[in-house]
PDB file of C-alpha atoms in Angstrom:
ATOM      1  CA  UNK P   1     -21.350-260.796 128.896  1.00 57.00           C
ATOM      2  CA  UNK P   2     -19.006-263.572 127.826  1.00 60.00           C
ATOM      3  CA  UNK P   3     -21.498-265.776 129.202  1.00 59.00           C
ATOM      4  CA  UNK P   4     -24.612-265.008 127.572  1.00 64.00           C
ATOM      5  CA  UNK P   5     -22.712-264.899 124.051  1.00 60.00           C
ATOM      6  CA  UNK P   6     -21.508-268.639 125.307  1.00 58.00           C
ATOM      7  CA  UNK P   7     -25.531-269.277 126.409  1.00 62.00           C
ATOM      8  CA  UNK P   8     -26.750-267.233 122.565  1.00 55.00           C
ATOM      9  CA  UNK P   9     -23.855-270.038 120.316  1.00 59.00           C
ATOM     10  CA  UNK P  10     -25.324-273.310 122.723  1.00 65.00           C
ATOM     11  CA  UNK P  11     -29.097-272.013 122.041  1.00 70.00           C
ATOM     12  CA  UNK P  12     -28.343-271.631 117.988  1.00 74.00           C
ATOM     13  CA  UNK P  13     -26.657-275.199 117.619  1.00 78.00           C
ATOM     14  CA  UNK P  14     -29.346-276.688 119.527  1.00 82.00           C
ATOM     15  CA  UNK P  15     -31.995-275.121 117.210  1.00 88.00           C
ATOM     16  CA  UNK P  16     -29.897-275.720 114.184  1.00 91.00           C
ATOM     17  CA  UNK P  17     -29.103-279.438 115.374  1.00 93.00           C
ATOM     18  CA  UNK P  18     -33.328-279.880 116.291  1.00 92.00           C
ATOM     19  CA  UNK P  19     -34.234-278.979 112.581  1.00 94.00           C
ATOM     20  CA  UNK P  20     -32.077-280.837 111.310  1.00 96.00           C
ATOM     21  CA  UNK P  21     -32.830-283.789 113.517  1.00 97.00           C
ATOM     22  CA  UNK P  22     -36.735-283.125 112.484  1.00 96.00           C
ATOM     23  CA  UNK P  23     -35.009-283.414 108.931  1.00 97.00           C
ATOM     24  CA  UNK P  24     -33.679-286.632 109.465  1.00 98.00           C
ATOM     25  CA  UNK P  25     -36.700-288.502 110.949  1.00 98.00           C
ATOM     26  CA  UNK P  26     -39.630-287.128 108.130  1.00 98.00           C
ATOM     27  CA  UNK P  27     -36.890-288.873 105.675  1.00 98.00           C
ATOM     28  CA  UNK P  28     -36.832-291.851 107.522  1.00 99.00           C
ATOM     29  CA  UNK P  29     -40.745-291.828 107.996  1.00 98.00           C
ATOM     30  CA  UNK P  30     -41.023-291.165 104.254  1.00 98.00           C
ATOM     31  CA  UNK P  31     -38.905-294.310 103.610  1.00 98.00           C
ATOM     32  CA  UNK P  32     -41.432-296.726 105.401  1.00 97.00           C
ATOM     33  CA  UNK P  33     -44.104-294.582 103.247  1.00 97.00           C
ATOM     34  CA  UNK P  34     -42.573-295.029 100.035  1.00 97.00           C
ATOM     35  CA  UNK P  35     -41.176-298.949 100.972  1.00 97.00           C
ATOM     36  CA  UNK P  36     -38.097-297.610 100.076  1.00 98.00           C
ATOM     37  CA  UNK P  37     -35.203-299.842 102.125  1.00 98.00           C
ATOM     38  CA  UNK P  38     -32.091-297.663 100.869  1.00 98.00           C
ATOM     39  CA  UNK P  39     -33.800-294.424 102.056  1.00 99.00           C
ATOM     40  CA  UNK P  40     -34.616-295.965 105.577  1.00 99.00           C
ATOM     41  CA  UNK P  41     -31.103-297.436 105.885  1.00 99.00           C
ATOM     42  CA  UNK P  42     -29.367-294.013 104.393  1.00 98.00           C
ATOM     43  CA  UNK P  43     -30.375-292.929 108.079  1.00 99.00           C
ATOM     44  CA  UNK P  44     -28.114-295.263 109.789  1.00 99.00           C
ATOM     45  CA  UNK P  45     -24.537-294.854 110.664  1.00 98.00           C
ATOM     46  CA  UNK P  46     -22.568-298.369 110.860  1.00 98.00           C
ATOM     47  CA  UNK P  47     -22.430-299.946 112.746  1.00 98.00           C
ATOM     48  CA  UNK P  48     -26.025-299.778 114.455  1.00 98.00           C
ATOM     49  CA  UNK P  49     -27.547-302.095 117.193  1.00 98.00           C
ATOM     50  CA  UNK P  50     -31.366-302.479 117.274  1.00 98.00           C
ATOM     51  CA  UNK P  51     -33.132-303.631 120.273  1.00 97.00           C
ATOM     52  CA  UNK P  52     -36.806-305.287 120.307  1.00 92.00           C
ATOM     53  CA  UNK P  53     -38.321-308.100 122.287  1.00 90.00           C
ATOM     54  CA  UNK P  54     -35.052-307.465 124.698  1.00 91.00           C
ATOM     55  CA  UNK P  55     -32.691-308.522 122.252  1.00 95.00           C
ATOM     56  CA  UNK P  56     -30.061-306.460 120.960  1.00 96.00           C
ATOM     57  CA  UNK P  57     -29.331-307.454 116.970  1.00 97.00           C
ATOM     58  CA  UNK P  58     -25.850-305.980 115.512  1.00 98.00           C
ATOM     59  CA  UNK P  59     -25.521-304.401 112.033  1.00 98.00           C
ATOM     60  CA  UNK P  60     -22.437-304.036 110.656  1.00 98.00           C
ATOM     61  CA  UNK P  61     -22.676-302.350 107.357  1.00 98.00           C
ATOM     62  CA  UNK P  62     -25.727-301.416 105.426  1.00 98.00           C
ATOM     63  CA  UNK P  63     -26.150-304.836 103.302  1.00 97.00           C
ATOM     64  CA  UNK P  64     -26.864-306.624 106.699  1.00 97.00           C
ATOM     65  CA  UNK P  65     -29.662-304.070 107.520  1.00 98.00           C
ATOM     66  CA  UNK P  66     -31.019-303.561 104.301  1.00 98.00           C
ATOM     67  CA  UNK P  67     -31.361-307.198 104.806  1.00 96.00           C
ATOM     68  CA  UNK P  68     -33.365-306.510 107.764  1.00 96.00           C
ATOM     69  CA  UNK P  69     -35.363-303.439 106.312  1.00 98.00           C
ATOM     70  CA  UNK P  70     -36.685-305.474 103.816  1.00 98.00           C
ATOM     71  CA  UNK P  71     -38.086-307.709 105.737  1.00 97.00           C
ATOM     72  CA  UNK P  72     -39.307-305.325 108.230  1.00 96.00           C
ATOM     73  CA  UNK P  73     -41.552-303.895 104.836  1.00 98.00           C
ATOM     74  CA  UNK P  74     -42.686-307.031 103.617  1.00 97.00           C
ATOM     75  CA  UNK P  75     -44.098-307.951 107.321  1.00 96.00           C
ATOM     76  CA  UNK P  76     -45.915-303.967 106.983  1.00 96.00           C
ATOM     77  CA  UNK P  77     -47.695-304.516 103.217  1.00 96.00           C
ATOM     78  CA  UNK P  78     -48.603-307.583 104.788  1.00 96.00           C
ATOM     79  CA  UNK P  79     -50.439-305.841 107.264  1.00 95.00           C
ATOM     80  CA  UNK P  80     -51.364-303.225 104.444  1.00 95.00           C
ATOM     81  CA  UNK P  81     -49.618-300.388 106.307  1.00 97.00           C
ATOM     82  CA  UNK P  82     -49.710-297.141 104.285  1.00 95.00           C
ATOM     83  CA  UNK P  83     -48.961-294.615 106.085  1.00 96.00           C
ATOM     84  CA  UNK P  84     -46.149-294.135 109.400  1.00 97.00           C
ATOM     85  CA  UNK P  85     -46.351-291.058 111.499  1.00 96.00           C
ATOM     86  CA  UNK P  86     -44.561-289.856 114.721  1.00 97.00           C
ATOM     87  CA  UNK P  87     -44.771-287.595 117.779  1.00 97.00           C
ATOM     88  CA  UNK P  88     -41.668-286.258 119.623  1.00 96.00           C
ATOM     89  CA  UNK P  89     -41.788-287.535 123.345  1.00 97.00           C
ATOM     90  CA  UNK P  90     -38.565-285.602 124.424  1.00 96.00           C
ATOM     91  CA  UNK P  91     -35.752-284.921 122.859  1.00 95.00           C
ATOM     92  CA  UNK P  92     -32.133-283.903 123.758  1.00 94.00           C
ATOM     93  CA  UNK P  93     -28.651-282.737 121.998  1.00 95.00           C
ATOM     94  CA  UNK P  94     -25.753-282.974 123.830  1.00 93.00           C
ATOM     95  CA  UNK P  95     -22.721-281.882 121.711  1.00 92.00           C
ATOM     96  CA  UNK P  96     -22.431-284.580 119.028  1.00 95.00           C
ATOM     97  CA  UNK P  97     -25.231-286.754 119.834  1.00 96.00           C
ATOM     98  CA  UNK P  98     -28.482-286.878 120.442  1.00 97.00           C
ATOM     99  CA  UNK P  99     -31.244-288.732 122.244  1.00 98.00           C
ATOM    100  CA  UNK P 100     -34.840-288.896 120.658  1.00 98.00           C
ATOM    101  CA  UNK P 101     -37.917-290.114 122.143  1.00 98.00           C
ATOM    102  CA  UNK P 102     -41.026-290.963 119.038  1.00 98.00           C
ATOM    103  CA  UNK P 103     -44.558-292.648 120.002  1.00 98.00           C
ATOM    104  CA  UNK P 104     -45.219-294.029 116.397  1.00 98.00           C
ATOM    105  CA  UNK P 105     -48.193-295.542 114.606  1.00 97.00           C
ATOM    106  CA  UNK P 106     -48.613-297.083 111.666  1.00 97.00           C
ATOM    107  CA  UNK P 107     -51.803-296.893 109.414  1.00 97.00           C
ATOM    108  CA  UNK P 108     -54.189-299.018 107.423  1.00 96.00           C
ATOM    109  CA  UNK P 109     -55.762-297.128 104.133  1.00 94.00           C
ATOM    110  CA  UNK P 110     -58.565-295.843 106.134  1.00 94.00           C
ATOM    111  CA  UNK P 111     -56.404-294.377 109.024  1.00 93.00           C
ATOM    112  CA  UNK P 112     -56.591-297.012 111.424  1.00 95.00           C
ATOM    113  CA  UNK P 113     -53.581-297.807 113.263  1.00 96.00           C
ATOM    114  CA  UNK P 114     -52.354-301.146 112.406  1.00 95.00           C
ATOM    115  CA  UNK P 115     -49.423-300.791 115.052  1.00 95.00           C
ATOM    116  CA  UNK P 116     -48.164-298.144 117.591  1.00 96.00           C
ATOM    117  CA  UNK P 117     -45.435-298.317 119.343  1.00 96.00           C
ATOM    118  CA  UNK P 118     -42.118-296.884 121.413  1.00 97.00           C
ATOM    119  CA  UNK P 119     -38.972-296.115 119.622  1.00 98.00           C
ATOM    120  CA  UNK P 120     -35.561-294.113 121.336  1.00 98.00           C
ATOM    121  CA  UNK P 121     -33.106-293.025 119.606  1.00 99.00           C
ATOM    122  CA  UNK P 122     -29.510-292.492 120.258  1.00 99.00           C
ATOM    123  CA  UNK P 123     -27.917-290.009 117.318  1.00 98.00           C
ATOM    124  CA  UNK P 124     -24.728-289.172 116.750  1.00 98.00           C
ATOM    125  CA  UNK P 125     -23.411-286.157 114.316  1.00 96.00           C
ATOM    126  CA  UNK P 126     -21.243-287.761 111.462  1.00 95.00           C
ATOM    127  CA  UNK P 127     -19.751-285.521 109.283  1.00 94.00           C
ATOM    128  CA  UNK P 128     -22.747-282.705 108.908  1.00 92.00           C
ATOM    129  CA  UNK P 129     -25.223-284.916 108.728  1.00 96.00           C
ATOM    130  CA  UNK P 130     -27.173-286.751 112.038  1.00 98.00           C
ATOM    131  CA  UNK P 131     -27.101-290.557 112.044  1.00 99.00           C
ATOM    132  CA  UNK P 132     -29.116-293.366 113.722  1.00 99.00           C
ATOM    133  CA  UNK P 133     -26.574-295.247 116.282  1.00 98.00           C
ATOM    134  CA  UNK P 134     -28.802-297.366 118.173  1.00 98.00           C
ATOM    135  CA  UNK P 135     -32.464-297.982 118.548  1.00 98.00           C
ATOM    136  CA  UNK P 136     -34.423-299.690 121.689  1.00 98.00           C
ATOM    137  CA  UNK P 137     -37.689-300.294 120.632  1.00 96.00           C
ATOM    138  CA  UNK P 138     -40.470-300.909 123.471  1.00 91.00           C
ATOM    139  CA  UNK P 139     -42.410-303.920 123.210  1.00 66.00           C
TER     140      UNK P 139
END
């Protein structure tokens, strides 16, 4: 009996720590919507490493990747991206951290893809609130 209870807690944090994970990625997909760098970078915990092109590029604090961001948007209106979206590929919690799997594309006006792309995630639980720790973005 002990067990299951044990088994019944695990099952309830992992929902609770999934919707809440869900939580965290619509508000970072709504800050590439709304070009807003401070709400993408609110979903980082310092410091973060990002990997693309297989190079692995060091934040430190949220100046140096807001920084980044804000190039990252300029590059997207350029390429008159409106809208981001995401599906989950997998997904697993493991205590305090997480690892997150998202196919992404981002749209044109008309709905056309303008770029898709690979992103995993490796989360980790600071404070109540799930944070962005490291990204490796597939080329």
């Amino acid at each position: 009996m002990e067990h299951e209870n044990i088994q019944v807690a695990e099952d309830a944090y992992e929902e609770e720590a999934q919707a809440a994970i869900a939580e965290l990625f619509e508000a970072y997909r709504a800050g590439f919507d709304d070009y807003d760098p401070h709400a993408i970078a609110d979903c980082f915990a310092f410091p973060v490493t990002i990997w693309q092109f297989g190079r692995g590029t060091h934040f430190a604090d949220e100046e140096e990747l807001l920084e980044n961001i804000e190039k990252l948007l300029e590059a997207l209106e350029k390429e008159d991206v409106v809208h981001s979206d995401f599906e989950v590929i997998s997904a697993h919690v493991s205590g305090t951290t997480a690892l997150v799997s998202l196919a992404w594309s981002q749209d044109d006006r008309e709905d056309e893809p303008i770029l898709e792309f690979t992103c995993h995630y490796h989360l980790m639980l600071e404070g109540e609130d799930w944070r962005i720790a490291m990204i490796v973005n597939e080329a």
